[in-house]
mmCIF file of C-alpha atoms in Angstrom:
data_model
loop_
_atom_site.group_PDB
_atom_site.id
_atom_site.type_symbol
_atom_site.label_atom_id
_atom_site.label_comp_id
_atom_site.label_asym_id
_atom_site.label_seq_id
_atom_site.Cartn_x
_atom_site.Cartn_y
_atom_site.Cartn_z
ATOM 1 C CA UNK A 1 0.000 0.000 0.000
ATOM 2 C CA UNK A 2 1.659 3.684 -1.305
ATOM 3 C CA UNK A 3 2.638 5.837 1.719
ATOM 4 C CA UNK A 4 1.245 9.179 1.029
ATOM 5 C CA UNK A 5 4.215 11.865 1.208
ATOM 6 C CA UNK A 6 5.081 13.988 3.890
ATOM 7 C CA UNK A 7 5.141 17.760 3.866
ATOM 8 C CA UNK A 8 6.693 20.008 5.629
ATOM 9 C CA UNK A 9 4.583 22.302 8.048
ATOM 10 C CA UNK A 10 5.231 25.321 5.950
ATOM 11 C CA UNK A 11 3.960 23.753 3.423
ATOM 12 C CA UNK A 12 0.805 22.660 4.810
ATOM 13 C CA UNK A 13 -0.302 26.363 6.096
ATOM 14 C CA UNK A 14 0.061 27.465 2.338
ATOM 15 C CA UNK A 15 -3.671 26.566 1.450
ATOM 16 C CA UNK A 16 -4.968 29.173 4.476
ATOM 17 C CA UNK A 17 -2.477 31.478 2.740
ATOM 18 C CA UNK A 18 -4.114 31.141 -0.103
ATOM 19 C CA UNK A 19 -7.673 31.575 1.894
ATOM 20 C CA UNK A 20 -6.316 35.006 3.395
ATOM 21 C CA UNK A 21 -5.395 35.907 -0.139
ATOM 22 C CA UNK A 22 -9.010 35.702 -0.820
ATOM 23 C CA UNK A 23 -10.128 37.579 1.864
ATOM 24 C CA UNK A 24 -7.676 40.531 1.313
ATOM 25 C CA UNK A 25 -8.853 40.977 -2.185
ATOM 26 C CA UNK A 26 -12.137 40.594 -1.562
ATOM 27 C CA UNK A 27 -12.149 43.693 1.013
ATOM 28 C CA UNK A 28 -9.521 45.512 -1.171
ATOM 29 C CA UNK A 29 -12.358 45.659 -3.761
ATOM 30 C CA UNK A 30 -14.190 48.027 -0.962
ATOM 31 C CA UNK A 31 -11.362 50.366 -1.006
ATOM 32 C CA UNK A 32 -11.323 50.797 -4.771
ATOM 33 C CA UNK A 33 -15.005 51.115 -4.609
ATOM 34 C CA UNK A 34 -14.426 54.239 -2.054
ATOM 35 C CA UNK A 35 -11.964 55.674 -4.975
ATOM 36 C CA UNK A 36 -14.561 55.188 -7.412
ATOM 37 C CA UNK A 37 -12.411 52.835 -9.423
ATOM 38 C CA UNK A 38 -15.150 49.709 -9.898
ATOM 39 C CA UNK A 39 -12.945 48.368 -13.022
ATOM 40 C CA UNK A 40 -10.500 47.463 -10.071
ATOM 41 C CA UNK A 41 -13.028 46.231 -7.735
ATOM 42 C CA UNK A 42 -14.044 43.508 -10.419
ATOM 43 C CA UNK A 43 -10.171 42.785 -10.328
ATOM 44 C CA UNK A 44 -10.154 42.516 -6.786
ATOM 45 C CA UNK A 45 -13.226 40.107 -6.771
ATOM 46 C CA UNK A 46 -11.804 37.905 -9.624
ATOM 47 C CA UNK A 47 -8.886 37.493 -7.306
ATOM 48 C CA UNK A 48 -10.913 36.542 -4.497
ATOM 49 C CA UNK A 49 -12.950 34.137 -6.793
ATOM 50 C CA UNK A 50 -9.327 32.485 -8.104
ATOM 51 C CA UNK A 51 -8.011 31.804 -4.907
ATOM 52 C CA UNK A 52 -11.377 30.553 -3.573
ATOM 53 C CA UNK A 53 -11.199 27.661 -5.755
ATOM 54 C CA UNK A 54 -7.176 26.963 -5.282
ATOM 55 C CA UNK A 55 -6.970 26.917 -1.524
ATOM 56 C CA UNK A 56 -9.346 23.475 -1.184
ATOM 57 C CA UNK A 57 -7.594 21.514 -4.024
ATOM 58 C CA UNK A 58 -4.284 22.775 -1.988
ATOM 59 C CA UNK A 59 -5.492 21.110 1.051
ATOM 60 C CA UNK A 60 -6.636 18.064 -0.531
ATOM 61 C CA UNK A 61 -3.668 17.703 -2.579
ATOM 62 C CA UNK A 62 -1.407 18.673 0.788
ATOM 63 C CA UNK A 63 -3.732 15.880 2.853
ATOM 64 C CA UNK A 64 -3.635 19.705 4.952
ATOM 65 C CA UNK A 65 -7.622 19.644 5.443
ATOM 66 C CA UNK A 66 -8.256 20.917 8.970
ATOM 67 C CA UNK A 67 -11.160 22.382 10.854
ATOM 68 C CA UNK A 68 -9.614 25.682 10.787
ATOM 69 C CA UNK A 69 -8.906 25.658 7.398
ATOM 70 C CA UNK A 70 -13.130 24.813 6.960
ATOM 71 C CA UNK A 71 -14.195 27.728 8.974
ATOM 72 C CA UNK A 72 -11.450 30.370 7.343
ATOM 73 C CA UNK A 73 -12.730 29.722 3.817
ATOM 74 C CA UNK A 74 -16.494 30.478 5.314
ATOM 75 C CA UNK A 75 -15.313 33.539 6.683
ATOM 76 C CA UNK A 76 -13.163 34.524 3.466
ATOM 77 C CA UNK A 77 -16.366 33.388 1.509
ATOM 78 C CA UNK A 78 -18.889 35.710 3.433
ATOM 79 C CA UNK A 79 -16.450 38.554 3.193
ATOM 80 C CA UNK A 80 -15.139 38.571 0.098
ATOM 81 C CA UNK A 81 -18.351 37.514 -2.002
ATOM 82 C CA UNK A 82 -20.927 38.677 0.604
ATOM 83 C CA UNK A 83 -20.087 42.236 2.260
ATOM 84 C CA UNK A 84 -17.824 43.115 -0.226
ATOM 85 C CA UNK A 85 -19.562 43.303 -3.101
ATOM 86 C CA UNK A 86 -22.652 44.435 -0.953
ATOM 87 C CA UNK A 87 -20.590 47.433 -0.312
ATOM 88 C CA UNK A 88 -19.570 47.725 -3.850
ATOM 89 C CA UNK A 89 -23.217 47.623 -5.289
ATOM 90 C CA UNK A 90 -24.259 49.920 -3.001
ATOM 91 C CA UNK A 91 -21.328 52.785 -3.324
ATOM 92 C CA UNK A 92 -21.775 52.145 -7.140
ATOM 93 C CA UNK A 93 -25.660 52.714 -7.519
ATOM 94 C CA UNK A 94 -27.705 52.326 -4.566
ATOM 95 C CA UNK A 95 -26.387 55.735 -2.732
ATOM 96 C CA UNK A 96 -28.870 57.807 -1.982
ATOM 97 C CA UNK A 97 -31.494 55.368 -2.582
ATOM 98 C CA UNK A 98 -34.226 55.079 0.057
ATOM 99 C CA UNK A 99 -33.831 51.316 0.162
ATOM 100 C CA UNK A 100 -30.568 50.985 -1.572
ATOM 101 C CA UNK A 101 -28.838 50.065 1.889
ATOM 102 C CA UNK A 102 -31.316 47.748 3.106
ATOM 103 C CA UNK A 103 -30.506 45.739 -0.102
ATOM 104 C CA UNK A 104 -27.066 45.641 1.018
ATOM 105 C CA UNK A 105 -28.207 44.065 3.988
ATOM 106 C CA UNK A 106 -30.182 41.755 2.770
ATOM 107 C CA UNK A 107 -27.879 40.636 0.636
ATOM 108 C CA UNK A 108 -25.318 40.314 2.723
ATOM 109 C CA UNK A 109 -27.271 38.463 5.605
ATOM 110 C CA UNK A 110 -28.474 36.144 2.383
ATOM 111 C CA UNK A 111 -25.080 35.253 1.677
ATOM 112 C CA UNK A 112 -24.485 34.227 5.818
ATOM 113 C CA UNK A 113 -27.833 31.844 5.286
ATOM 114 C CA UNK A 114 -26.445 30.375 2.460
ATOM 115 C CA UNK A 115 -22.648 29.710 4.060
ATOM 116 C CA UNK A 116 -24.151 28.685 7.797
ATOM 117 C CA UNK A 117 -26.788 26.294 5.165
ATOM 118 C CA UNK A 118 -23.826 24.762 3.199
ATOM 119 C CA UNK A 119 -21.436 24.082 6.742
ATOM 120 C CA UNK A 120 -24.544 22.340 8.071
ATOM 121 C CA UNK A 121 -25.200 20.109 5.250
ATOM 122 C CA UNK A 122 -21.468 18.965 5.416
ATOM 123 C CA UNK A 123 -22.266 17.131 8.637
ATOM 124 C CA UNK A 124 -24.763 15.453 7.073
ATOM 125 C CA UNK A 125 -24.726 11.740 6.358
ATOM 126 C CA UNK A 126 -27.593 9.765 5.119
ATOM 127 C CA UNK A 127 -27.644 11.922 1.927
ATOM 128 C CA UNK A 128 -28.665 10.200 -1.335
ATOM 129 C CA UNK A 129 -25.484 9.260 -3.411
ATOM 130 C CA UNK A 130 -25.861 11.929 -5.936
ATOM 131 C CA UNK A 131 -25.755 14.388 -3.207
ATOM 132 C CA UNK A 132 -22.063 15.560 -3.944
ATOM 133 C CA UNK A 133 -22.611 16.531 -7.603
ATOM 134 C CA UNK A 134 -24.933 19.680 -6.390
ATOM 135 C CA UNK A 135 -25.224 22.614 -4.680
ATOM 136 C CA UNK A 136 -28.384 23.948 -2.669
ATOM 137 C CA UNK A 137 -28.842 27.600 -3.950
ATOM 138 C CA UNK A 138 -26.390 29.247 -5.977
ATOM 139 C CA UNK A 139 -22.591 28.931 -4.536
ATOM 140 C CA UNK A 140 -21.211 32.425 -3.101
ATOM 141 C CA UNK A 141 -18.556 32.957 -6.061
ATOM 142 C CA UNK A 142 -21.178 32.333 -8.092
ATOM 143 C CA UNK A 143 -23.638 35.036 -6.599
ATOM 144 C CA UNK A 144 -20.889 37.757 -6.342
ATOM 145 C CA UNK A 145 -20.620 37.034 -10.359
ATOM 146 C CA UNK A 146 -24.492 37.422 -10.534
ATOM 147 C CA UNK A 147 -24.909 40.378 -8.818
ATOM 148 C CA UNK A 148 -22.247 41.950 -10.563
ATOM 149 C CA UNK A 149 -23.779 41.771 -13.901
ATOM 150 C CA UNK A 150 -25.463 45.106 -14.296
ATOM 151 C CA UNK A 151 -21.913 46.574 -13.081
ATOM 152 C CA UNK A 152 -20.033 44.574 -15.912
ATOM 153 C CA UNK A 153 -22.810 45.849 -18.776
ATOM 154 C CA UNK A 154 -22.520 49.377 -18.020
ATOM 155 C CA UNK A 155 -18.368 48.721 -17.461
ATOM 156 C CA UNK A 156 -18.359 48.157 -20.746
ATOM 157 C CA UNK A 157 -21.213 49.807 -22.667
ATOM 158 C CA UNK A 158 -21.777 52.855 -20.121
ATOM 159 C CA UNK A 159 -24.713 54.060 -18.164
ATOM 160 C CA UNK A 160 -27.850 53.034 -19.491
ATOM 161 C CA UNK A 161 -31.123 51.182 -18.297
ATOM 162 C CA UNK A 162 -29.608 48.316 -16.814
ATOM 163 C CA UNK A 163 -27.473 50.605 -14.228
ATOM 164 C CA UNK A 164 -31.077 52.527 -13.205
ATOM 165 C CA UNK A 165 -31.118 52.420 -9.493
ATOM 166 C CA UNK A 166 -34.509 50.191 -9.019
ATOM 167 C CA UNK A 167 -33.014 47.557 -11.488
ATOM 168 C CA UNK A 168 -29.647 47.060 -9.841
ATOM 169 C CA UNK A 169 -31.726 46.615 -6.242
ATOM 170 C CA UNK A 170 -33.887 44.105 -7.604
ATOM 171 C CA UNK A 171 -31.317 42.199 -9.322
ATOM 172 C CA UNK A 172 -29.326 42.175 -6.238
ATOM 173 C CA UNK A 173 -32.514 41.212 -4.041
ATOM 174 C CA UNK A 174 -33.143 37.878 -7.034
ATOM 175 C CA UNK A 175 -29.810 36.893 -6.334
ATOM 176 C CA UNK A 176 -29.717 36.957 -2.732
ATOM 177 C CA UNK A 177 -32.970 34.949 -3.387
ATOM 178 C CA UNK A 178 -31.156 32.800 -5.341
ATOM 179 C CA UNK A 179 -28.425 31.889 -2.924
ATOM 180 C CA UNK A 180 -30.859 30.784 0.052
ATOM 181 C CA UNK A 181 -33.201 28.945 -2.411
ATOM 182 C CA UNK A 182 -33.922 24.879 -2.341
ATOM 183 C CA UNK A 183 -32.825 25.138 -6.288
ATOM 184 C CA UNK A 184 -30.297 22.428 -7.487
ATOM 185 C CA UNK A 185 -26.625 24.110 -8.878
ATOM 186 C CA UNK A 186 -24.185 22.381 -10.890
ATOM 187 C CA UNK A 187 -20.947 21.483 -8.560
ATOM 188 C CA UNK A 188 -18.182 21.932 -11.178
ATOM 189 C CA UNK A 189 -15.610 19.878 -8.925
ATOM 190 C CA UNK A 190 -17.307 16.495 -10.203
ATOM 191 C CA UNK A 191 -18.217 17.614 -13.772
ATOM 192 C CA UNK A 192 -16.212 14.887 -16.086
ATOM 193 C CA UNK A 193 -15.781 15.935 -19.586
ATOM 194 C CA UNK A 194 -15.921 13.240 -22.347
ATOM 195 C CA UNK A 195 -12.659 12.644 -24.403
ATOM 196 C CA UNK A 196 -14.569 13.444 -27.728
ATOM 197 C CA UNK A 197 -15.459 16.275 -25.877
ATOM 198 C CA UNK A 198 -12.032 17.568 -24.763
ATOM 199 C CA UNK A 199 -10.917 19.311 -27.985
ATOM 200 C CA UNK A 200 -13.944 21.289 -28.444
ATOM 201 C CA UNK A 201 -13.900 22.489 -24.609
ATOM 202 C CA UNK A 202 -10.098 23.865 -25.060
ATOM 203 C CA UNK A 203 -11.149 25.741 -28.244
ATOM 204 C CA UNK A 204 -13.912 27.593 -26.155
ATOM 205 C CA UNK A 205 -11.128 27.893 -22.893
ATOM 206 C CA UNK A 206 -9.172 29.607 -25.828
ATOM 207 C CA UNK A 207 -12.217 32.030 -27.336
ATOM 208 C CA UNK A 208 -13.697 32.950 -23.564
ATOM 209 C CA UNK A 209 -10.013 33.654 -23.046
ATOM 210 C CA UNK A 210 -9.472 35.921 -26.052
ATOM 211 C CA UNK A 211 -12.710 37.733 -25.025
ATOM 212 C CA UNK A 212 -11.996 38.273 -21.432
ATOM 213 C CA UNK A 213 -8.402 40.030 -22.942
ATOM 214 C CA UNK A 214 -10.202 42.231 -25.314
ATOM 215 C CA UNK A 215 -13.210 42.577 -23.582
ATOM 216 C CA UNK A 216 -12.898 41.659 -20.032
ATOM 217 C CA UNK A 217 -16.252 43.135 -18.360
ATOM 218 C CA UNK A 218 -18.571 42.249 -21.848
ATOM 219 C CA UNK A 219 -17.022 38.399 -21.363
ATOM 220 C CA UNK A 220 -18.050 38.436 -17.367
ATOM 221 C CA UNK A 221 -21.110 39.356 -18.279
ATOM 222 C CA UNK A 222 -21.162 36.437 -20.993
ATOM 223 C CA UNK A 223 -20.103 33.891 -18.408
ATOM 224 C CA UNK A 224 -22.550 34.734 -16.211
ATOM 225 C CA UNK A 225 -25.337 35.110 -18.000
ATOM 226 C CA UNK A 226 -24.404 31.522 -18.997
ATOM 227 C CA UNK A 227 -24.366 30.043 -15.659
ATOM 228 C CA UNK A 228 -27.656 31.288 -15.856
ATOM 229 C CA UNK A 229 -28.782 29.335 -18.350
ATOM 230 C CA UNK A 230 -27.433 26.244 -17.212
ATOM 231 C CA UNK A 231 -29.567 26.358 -14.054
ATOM 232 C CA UNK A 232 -32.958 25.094 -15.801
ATOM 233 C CA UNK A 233 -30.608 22.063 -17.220
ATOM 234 C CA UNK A 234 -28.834 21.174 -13.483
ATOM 235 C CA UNK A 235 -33.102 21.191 -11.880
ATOM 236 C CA UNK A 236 -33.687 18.625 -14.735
ATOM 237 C CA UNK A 237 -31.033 16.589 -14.019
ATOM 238 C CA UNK A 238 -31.538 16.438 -10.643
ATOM 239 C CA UNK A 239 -35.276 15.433 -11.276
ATOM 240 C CA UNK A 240 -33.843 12.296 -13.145
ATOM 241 C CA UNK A 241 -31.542 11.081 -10.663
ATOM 242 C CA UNK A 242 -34.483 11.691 -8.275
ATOM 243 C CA UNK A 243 -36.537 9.164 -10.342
ATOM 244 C CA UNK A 244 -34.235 7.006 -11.374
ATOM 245 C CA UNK A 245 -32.488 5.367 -8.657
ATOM 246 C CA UNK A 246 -30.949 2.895 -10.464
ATOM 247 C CA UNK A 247 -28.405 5.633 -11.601
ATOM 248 C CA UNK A 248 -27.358 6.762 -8.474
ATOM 249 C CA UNK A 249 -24.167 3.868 -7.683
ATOM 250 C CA UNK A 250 -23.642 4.507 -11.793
ATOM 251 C CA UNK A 251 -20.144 6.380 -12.584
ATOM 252 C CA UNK A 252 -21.265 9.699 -14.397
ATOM 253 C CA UNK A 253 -19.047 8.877 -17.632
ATOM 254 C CA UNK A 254 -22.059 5.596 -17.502
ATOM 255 C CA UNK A 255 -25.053 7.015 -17.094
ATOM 256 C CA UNK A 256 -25.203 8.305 -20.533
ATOM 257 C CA UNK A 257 -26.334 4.794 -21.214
ATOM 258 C CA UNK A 258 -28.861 4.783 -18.245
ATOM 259 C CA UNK A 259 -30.581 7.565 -19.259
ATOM 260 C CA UNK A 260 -30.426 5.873 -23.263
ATOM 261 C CA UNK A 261 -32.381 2.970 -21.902
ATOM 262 C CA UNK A 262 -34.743 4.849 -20.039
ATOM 263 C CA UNK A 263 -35.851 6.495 -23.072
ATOM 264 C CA UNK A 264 -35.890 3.799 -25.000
ATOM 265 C CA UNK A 265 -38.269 2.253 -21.916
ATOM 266 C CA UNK A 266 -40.163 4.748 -22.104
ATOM 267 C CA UNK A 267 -40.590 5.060 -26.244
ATOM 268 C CA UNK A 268 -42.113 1.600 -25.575
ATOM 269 C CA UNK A 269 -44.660 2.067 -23.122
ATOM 270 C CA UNK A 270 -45.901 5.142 -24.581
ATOM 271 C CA UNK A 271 -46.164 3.501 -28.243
ATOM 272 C CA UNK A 272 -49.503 2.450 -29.109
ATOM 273 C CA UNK A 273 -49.128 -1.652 -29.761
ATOM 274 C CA UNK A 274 -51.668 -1.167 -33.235
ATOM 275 C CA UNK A 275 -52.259 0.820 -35.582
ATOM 276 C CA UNK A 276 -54.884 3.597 -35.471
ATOM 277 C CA UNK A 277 -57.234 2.104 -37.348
ATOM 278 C CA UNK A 278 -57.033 -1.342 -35.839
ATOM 279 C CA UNK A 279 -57.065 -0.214 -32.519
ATOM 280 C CA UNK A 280 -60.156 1.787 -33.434
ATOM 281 C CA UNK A 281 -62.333 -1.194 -34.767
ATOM 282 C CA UNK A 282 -61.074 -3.477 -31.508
ATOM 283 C CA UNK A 283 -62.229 -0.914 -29.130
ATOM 284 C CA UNK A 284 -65.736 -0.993 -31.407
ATOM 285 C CA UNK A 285 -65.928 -4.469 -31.368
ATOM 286 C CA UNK A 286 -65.556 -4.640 -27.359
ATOM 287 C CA UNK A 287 -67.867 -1.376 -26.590
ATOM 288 C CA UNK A 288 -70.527 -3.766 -28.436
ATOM 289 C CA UNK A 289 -69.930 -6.784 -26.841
ATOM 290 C CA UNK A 290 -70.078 -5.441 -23.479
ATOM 291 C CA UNK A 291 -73.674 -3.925 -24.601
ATOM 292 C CA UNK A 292 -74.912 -7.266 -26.391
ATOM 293 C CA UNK A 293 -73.280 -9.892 -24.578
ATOM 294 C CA UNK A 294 -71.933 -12.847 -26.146
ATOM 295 C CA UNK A 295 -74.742 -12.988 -28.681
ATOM 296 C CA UNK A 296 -73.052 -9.984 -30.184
ATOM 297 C CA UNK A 297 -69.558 -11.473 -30.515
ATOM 298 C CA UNK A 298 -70.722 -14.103 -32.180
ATOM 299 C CA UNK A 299 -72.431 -11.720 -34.703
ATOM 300 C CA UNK A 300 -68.850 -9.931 -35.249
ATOM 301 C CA UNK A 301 -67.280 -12.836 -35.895
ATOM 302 C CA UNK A 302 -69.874 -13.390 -39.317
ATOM 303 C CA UNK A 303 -70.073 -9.834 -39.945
ATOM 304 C CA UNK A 304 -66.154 -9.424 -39.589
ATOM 305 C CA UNK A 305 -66.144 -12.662 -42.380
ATOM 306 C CA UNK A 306 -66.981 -10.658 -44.717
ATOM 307 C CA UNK A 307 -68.410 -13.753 -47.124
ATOM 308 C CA UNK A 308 -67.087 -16.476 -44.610
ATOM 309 C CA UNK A 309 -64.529 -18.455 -47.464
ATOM 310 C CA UNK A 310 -61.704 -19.461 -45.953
ATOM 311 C CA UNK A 311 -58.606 -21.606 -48.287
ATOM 312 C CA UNK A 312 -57.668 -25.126 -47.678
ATOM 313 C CA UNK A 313 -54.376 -26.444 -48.565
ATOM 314 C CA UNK A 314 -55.691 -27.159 -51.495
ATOM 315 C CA UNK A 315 -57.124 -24.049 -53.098
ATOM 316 C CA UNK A 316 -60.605 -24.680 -52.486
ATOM 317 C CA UNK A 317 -63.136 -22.476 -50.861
ATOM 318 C CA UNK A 318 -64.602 -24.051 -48.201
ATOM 319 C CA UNK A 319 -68.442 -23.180 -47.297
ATOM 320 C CA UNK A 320 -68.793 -20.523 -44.241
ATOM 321 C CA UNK A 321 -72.107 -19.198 -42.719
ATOM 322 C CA UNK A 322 -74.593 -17.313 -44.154
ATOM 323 C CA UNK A 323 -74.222 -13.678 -44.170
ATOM 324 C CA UNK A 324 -75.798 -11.721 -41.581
ATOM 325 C CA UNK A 325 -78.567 -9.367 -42.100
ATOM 326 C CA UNK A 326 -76.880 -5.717 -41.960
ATOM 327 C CA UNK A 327 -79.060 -4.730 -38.945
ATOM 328 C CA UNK A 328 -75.815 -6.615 -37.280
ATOM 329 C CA UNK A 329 -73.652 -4.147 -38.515
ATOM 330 C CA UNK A 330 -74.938 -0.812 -37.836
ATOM 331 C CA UNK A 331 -76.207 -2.092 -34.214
ATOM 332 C CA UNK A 332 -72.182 -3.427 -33.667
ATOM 333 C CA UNK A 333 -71.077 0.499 -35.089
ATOM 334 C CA UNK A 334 -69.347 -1.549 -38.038
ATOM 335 C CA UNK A 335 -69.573 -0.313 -41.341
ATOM 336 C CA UNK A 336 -67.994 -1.707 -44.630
ATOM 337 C CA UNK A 337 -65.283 -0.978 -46.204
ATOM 338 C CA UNK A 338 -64.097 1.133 -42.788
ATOM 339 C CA UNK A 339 -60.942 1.988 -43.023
ATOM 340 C CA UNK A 340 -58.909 5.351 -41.274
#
C-alpha cells in the first residue's frame, strides 16, 4: 500500500495562505469602490474568486484539510463575495437610494444563510449518493458574479437602463434569493468531460479567453449570463436522478447509457401496440360486446367474415355461414369498407 508523502509544516499552512489571499482581495475591492475605481473592484473580486477555488484543491492535494482551514474559507467566503460586493453595489448605484442600503443588507445576511446552510449540510450523512454533484442555492462565487452583472454591462457599454437604481436593487434582491433557495446548482468539482469532448472544450477555454483580454467586463457578463442558463438544465437533471435510482451507484461517464435505456423504456410504453385504425375497430368491437353480450360477438365474428370463405391447402373455398342481415352491422357500429 503507497505511503502518502510527507510535507513540511510550511507547506501545509500554504492553502490558508491562499484563503487570506481571498479575503484581502475581496475587502480591497471596498477600497477601490471608495476611490470610485469599480474596473478594479471587479479585479479585486476575480482574485478573491481564483483563490477561492485553489486553496481546497491545496489542502486536498497537501492531505492539509483541517477544521480551521473549513471555517477560514467560510469567513473569506462571506467577506469577500458577501459584504464586499454588498458594499460595492451599493457605493456604485444604490447611494442615496431610500432602500438601496437595506438591499445591502439583505444581501449580505443572504449570503451568511447560504454559508451557515452549506457548513450544516457537510455534517450530514444519510444523503442520497448523488448528493455531492450539487449545490443547494447558488454557490457564493457564483452570486458575487451574478450580482455583478449590471456593473459589468454598463463597465463596458456605459450608463444606461440596466445601471437605473430600481433595477440594480432588484437584481441584487433575485440573487440573494437565489443563494438561500432549495434550487439544485451544478458542482463543477465532479463535472467529467468526455474525451470526444475535450478538444472542443479547449477551443472555447481559448475564445472565452481571447474575449476576457479584449473585452474583459462584456465576457463576465457572458459567463454569467451563462451560468444562468445552465440552471434550468442542473433542476432537470436532478429530477432524473431523483426518479431514477438505479443511476445513483452509476459512474457519471455511464449514465449516458442509463438515461439511453430509459428512453428507449419509455418510447415503448408510450407507443400504441396497433395501428390507429385497428385499434379503433377493436375498441368498437368490445364497446358492443359489453352492450350485447356474447350474442353480439358471435355476430362480429360473421359480420367481420366478410363472405365467410376461408382456403384449404388445397385451393378450395370451403363453405362458411350465411351472411348476416346488416341490422348486425350498424347495431355493432361496423360499417364496410371502414378503413382510417
Amino acid at each position: 500500500m503507497p505511503v502518502p508523502p510527507t510535507y513540511a509544516a510550511g507547506i501545509r499552512l500554504l492553502p490558508n495562505a491562499v484563503t487570506v489571499l481571498a479575503l484581502c482581495a475581496g475587502l480591497s475591492s471596498v477600497y477601490f469602490a471608495l476611490s470610485h475605481n469599480f474596473a478594479w473592484c471587479v479585479a479585486a473580486t476575480g482574485v478573491a474568486a481564483l483563490c477561492d477555488a485553489l486553496d481546497g484543491r491545496l489542502a486536498r492535494l497537501l492531505d492539509a484539510s483541517s477544521r480551521i482551514g473549513a471555517e477560514l474559507d467560510s469567513l473569506s467566503d462571506l467577506v469577500s463575495f458577501g459584504v464586499a460586493p454588498a458594499l460595492v453595489i451599493y457605493i456604485w448605484a444604490l447611494e442615496g437610494s431610500r432602500f438601496g442600503w437595506a438591499v445591502a443588507l439583505i444581501f449580505a445576511v443572504c449570503m451568511a444563510l447560504r454559508l451557515a446552510r452549506f457548513n450544516t449540510l457537510l455534517d450530514v450523512e444519510d444523503e442520497v449518493p448523488y448528493a455531492k454533484e450539487f449545490f443547494v442555492g447558488v454557490p457564493a462565487p457564483a452570486a458575487a458574479l451574478l450580482a455583478g452583472i449590471p456593473l459589468y454591462v454598463t463597465l463596458h457599454f456605459g450608463p444606461g437602463w440596466w445601471s437605473d437604481q430600481v433595477l440594480v436593487g432588484l437584481w441584487a434582491l433575485v440573487t440573494a434569493g437565489l443563494m438561500v433557495s432549495r434550487l439544485p446548482t451544478l458542482s463543477f468539482k465532479t463535472v467529467r468531460v468526455s474525451q470526444r469532448f475535450i478538444a472542443p472544450l479547449l477551443v472555447l477555454v481559448g475564445i472565452a479567453a481571447a474575449v476576457l483580454i479584449t473585452a474583459p467586463f462584456l465576457g463576465l457578463a457572458v459567463v454569467a449570463v451563462g451560468y444562468l442558463l445552465t440552471v434550468p438544465y442542473t433542476i432537470h437533471r436532478h429530477r432524473w436522478l431523483g426518479r431514477h435510482p438505479e443511476a445513483w451507484n452509476v459512474p457519471v461517464r455511464q449514465r449516458r447509457e442509463v438515461a439511453r435505456a430509459a428512453r428507449s423504456a419509455r418510447r415503448l410504453g408510450l407507443r400504441p401496440p396497433l395501428r390507429r385504425g385497428v385499434a379503433g375497430r377493436a375498441s368498437a368491437v368490445a364497446r358492443a360486446v359489453r352492450r350485447f353480450g356474447d350474442d353480439a360477438g358471435g355476430a362480429v365474428q360473421r359480420a367481420r367474415g366478410g363472405n365467410g370463405s376461408t382456403r384449404g391447402g388445397n385451393g378450395a373455398q370451403a363453405p362458411g355461414p350465411a351472411p348476416q342481415p346488416r341490422g348486425n352491422r350498424l347495431r355493432l357500429g361496423l360499417r364496410r369498407g371502414n378503413r382510417r
